[in-house]
Short mmCIF file of C-alpha atoms in Angstrom, two decimals:
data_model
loop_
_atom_site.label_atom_id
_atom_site.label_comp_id
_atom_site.label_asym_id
_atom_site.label_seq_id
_atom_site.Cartn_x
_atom_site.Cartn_y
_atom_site.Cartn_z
CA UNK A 18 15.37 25.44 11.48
CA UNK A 19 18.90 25.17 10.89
CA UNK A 20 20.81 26.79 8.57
CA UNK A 21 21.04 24.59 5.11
CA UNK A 22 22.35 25.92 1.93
CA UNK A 23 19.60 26.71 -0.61
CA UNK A 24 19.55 24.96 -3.83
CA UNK A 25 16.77 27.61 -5.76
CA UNK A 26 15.95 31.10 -5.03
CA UNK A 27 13.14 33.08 -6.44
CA UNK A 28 9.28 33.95 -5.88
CA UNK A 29 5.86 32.36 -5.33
CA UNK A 30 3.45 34.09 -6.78
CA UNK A 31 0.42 34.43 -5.21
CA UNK A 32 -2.36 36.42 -7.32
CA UNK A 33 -0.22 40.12 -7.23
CA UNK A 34 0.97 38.92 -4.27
CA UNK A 35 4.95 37.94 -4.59
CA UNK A 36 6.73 36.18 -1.71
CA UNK A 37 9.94 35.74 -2.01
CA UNK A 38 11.51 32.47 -0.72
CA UNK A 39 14.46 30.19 -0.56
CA UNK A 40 14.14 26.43 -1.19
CA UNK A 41 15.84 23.83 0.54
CA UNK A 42 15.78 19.77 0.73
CA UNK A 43 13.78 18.66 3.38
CA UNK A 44 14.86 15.52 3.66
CA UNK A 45 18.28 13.41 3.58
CA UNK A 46 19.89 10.15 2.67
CA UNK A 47 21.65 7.70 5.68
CA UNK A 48 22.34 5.20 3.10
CA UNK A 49 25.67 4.08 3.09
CA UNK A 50 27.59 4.36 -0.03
CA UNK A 51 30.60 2.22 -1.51
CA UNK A 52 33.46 2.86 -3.68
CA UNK A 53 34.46 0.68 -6.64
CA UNK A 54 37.83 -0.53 -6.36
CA UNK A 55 40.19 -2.92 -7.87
CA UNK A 56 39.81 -6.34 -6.42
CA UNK A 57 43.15 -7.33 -6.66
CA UNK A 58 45.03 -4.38 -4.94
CA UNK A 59 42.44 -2.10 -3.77
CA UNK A 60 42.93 0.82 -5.75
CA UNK A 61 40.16 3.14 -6.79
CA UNK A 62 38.18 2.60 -9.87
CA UNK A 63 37.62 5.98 -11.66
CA UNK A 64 35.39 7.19 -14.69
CA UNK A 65 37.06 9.78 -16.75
CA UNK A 66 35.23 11.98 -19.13
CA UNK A 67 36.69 11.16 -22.59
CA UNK A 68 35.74 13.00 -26.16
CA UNK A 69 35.59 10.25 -28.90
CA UNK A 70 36.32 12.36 -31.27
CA UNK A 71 39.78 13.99 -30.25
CA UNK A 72 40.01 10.45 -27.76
CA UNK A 73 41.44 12.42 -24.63
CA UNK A 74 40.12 13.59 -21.20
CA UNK A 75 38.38 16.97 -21.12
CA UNK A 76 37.61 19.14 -18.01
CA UNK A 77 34.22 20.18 -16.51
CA UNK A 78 34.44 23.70 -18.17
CA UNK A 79 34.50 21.72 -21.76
CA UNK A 80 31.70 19.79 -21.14
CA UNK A 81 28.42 20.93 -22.65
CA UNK A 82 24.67 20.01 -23.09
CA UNK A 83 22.98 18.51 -26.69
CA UNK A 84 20.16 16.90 -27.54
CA UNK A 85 20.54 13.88 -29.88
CA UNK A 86 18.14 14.12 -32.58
CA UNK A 87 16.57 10.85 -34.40
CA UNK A 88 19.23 10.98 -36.96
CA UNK A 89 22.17 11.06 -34.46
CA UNK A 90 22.86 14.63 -34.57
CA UNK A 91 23.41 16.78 -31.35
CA UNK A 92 21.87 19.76 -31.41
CA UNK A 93 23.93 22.30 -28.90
CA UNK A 94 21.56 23.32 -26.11
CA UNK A 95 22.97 26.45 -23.74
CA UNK A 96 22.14 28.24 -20.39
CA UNK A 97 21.35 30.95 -22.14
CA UNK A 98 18.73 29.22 -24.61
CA UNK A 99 17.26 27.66 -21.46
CA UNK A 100 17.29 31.48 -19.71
CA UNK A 101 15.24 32.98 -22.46
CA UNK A 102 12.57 30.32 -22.63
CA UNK A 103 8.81 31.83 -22.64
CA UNK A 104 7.60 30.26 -19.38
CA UNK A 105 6.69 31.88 -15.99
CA UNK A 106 7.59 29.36 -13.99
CA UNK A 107 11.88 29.89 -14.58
CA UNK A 108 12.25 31.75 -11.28
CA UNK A 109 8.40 31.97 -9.97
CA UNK A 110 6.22 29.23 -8.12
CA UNK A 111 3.31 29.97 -9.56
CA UNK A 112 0.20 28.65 -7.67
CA UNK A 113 -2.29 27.67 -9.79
CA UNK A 114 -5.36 26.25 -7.79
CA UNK A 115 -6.46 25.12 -4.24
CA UNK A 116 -7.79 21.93 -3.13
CA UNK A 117 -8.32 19.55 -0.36
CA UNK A 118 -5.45 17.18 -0.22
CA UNK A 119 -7.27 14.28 -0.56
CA UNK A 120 -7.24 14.84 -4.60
CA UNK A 121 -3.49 14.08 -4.37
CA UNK A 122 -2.77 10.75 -5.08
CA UNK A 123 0.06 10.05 -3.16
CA UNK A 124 1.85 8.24 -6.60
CA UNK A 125 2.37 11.57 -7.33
CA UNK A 126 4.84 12.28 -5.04
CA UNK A 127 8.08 13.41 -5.73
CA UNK A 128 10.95 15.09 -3.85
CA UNK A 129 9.99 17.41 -0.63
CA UNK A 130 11.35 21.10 -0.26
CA UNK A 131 11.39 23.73 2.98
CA UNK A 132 10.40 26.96 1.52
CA UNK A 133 11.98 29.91 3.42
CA UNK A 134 11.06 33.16 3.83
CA UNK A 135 13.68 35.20 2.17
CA UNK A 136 14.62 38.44 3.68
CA UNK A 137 12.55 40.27 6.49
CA UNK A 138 10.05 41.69 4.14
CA UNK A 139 8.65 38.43 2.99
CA UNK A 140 7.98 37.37 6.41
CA UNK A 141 4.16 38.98 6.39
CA UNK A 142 3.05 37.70 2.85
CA UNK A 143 4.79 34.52 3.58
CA UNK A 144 2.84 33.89 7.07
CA UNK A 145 -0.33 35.26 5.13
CA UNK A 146 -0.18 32.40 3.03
CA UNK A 147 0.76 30.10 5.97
CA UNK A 148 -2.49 30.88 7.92
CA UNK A 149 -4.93 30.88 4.84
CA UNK A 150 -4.05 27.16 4.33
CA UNK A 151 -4.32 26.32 7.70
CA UNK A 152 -7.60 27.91 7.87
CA UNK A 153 -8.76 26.44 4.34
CA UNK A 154 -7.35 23.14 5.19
CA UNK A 155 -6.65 22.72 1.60
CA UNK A 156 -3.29 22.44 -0.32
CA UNK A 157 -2.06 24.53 -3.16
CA UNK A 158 -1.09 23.39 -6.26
CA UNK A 159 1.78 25.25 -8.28
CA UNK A 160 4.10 25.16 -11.40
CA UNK A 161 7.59 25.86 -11.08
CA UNK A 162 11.11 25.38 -12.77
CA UNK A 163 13.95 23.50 -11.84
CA UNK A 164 17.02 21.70 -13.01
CA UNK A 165 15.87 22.55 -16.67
CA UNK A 166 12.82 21.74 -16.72
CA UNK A 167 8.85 22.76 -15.05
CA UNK A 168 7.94 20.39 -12.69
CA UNK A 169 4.32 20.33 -10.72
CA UNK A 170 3.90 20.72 -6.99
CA UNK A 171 1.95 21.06 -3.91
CA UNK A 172 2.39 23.39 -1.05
CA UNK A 173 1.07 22.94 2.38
CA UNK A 174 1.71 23.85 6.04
CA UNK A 175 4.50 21.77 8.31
CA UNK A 176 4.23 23.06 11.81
CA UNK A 177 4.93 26.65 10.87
CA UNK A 178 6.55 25.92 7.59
CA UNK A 179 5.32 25.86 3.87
CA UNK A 180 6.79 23.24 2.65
CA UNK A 181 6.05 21.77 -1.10
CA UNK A 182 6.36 18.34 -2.35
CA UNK A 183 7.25 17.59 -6.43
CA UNK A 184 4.78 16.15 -8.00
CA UNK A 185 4.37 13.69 -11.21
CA UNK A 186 2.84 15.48 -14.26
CA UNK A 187 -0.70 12.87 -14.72
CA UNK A 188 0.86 11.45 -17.76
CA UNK A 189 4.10 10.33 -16.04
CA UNK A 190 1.78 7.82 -13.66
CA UNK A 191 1.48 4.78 -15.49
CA UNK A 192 -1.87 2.82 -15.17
CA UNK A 193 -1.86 -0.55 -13.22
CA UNK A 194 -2.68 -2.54 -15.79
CA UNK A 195 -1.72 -6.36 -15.84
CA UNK A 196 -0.40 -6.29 -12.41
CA UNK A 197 -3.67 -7.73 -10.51
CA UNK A 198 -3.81 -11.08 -10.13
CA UNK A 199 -5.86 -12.41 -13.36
CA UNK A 200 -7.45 -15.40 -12.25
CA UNK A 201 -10.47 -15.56 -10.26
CA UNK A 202 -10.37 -15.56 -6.50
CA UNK A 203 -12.89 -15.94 -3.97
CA UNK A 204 -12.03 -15.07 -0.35
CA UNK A 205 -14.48 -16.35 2.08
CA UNK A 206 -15.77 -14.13 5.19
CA UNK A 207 -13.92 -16.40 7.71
CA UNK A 208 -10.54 -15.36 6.01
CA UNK A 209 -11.51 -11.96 6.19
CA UNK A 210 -12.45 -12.36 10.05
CA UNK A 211 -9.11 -13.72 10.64
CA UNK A 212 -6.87 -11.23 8.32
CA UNK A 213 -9.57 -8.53 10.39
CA UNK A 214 -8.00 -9.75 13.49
CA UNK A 215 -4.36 -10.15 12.41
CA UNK A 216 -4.70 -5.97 11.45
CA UNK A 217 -6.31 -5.50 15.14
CA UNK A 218 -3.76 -7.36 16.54
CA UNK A 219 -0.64 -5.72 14.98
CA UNK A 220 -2.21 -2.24 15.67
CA UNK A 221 -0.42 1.14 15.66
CA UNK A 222 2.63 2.35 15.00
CA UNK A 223 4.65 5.31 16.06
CA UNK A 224 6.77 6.20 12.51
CA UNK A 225 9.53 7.80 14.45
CA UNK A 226 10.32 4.11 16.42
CA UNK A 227 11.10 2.72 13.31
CA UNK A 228 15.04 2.63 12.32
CA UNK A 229 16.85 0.57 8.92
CA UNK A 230 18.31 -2.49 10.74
CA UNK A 231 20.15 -3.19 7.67
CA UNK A 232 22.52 -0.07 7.50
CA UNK A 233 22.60 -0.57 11.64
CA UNK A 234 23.84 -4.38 10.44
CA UNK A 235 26.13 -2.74 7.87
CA UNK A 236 27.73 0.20 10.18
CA UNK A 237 28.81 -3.09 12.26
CA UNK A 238 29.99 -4.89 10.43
CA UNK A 239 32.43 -1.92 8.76
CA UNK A 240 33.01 -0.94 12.52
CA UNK A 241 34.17 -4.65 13.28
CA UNK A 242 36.24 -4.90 9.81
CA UNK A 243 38.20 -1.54 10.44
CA UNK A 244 39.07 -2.77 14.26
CA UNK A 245 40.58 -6.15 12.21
CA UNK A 246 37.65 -8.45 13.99
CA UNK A 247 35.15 -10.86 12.19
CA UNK A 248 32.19 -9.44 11.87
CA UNK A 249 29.42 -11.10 13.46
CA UNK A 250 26.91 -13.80 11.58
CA UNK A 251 23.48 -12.44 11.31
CA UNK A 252 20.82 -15.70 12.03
CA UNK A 253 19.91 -16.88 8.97
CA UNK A 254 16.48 -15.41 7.34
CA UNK A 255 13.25 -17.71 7.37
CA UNK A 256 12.82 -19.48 4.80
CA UNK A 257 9.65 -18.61 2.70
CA UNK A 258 8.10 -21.44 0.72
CA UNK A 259 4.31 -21.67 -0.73
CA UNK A 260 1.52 -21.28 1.47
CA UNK A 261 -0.70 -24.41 1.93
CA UNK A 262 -3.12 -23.33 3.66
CA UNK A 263 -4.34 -20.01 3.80
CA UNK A 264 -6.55 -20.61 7.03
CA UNK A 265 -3.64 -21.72 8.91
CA UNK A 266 -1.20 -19.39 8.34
CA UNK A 267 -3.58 -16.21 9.37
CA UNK A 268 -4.35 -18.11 12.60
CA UNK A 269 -0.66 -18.46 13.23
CA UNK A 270 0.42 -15.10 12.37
CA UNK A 271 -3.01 -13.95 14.83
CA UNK A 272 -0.98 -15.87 17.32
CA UNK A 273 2.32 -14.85 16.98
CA UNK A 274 1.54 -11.08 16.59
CA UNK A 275 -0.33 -11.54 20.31
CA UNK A 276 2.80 -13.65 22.01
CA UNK A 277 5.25 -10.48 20.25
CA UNK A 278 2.89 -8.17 22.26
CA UNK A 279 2.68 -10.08 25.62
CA UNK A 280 -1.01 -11.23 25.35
CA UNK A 281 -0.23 -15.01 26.28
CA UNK A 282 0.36 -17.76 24.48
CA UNK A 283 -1.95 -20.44 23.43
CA UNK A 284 -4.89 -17.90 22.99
CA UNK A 285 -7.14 -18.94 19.98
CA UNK A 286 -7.60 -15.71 17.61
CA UNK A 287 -10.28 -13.42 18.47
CA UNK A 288 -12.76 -13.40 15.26
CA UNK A 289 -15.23 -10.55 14.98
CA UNK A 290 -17.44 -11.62 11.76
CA UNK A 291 -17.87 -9.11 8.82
CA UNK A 292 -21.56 -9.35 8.37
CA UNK A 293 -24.76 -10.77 11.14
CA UNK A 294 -25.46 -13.45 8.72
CA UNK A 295 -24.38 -17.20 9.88
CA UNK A 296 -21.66 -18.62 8.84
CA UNK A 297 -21.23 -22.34 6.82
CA UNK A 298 -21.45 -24.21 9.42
CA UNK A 299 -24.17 -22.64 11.27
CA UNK A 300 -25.97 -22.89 8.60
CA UNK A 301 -25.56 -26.22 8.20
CA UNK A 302 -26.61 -26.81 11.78
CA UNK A 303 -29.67 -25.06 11.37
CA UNK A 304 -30.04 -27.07 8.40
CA UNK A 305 -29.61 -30.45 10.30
CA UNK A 306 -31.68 -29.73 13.31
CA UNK A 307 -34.83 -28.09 11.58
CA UNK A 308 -34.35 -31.62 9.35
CA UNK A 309 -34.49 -33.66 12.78
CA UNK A 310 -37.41 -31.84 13.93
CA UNK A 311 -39.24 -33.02 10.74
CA UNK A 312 -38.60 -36.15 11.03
CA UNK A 313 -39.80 -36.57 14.63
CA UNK A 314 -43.07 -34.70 13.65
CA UNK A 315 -43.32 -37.53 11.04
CA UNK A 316 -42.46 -40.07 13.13
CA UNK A 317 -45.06 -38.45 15.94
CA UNK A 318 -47.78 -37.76 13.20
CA UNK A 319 -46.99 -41.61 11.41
CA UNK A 320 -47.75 -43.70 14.93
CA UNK A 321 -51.59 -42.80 15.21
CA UNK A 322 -51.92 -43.24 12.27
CA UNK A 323 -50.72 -47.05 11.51
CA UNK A 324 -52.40 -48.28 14.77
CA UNK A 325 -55.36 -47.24 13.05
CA UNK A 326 -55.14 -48.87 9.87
CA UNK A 327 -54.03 -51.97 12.05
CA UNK A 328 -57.47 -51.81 13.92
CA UNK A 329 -58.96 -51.44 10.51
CA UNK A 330 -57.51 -54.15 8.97
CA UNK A 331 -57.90 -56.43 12.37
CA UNK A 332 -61.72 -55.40 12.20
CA UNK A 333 -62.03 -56.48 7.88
CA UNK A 334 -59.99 -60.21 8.92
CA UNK A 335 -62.92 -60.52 11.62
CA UNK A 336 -66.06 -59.98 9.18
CA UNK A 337 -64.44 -61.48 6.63
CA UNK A 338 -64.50 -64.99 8.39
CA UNK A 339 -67.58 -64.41 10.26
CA UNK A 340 -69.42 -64.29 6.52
CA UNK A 341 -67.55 -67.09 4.97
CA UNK A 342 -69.42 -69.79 7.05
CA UNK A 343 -72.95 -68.50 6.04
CA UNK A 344 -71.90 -68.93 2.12
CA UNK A 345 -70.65 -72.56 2.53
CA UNK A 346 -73.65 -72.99 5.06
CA UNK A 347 -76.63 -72.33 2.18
CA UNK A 348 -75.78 -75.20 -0.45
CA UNK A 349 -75.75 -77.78 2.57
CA UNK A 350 -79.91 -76.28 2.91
CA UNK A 351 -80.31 -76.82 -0.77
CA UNK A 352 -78.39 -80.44 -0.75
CA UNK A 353 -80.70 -81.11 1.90
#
């Protein structure tokens, strides 16, 4: 690891054990940063530290630390006040607990640190508690102080490292209320199919291919104003409006992803449903066709049965006029 200047040294205390360490930032800003300056000639725009009671500049060595009570009054705090607080924690990471890292909620996390084995005698406790991690597979959770106040962390193994990341005290993680949507949605299994297929389609990413194309954009255009050219016109950014329909735009973006990866163009989205069960419009074909059948079992059943009645009724008409000669037949024998 290269050589970085520490920014805390002390102890972490594990049980009687004591290891001590160095700390150092594990990670670093490539953000670019600006100056203010005066638009009309250029110059630099500075703050200066001013008393308002006296009304002149004072130096760093005059400058102090207060807290403002609810009246207004400041109420000197020093180093030394600080120094003699009652805590273990001032120049001790004290670990507290073990536990599987899953019961971290990653909103807890804060700042990362490199802790550093510091001096050749720490090097045996240190590993010690580098290997019983690795072999737990849990993390360790610890209190420790810095910049004034104790902050919570978490320790666990980076390649051959211990590093620890700051962690949120519970009551600094603010509960997510109001912030889902409040009226009532229904998302049908299609649009799940499809959304299923976008996430298949986009796959896997390797972190480390990722760069920020904005401070590569910025670094240009800097570059291209300090050689006296015109820097060059980045294409203008979609334009994002409402979306219609919801159906649509997941079969697009299905389509797109698979054209950005080579996989042809034209190719309808490939849908793998959620659950066995049929969709709407199976089920309305099922629906349809089991209807059909019925009616040509009616129709089937129906046929027999009306050519009967019409013999039936054929057979009736046929007696019926047979008999109605022999009734007006008798009062012609009594006339007689």
């Amino acid at each position: 690891m290269p050589q970085v200047r520490s920014i805390w040294n002390g102890a972490i205390s594990f049980g009687l054990v004591s290891i001590p360490i160095k700390l150092v930032n594990a990670t670093e800003s490539h953000s670019i940063s600006f100056r203010q300056i005066h638009t009309e000639d250029g110059g630099r725009i500075r703050y200066r530290k001013v008393c308002e009671l006296e009304d002149r500049e004072v130096t760093q060595s005059e400058i102090g630390k207060a807290y403002e009570d609810a009246d207004g009054t400041m109420i000197p705090i020093t180093d030394e006040d600080l120094a003699h607080l009652p805590i273990p924690t001032a120049k001790t990471i004290e670990i507290v607990a073990f536990v599987p890292a899953d019961r971290i909620d990653p909103l807890q996390m804060d700042a990362a640190y490199y802790l550093s084995a510091n001096g050749v005698p720490a090097a045996k406790p240190y590993t010690l508690l580098r290997e019983a991690l690795k072999r737990s597979q849990k993390v360790a959770i610890a209190k420790y102080a810095l910049r004034g106040r104790e902050r919570l962390g978490m320790l666990r193994v980076v390649d051959d490292v211990i590093a620890m990341h700051g962690l949120l005290w519970p009551d600094e993680i603010r509960a997510p209320e109001d912030v889902a949507p409040d009226t009532g949605v229904t998302v049908r299994d299609k649009e799940l199919d499809l959304a299923d297929a976008l996430m298949d389609t986009l796959g896997e990413v390797d972190l480390a291919d990722l760069h920020d194309d904005y401070r590569e954009a910025v670094e240009e255009m800097i570059a291209a104003k300090a050689s006296g050219e015109q820097p060059a016109e980045s294409p203008a950014p979609a334009r994002s409006g409402k979306v219609l329909d919801l159906m649509a735009a997941l079969e697009k973006s299905v389509r797109e992803a698979k054209e950005s990866r080579g996989e042809g163009t034209g190719e309808k989205a490939e849908v793998r449903p959620l659950s066995p069960r049929a969709t709407p419009k199976q089920a309305t074909g099922k629906k349809s066709t089991s209807t059909a059948t019925k009616k040509t079992a009616a129709k089937k059943s129906t046929t027999p049965a009306s050519a009967s009645t019409k013999k039936t009724t054929q057979g009736k008409k046929k007696t019926a006029t047979k008999k109605t000669p022999a009734k007006k037949a008798a009062p012609r024998k009594r006339t007689a």
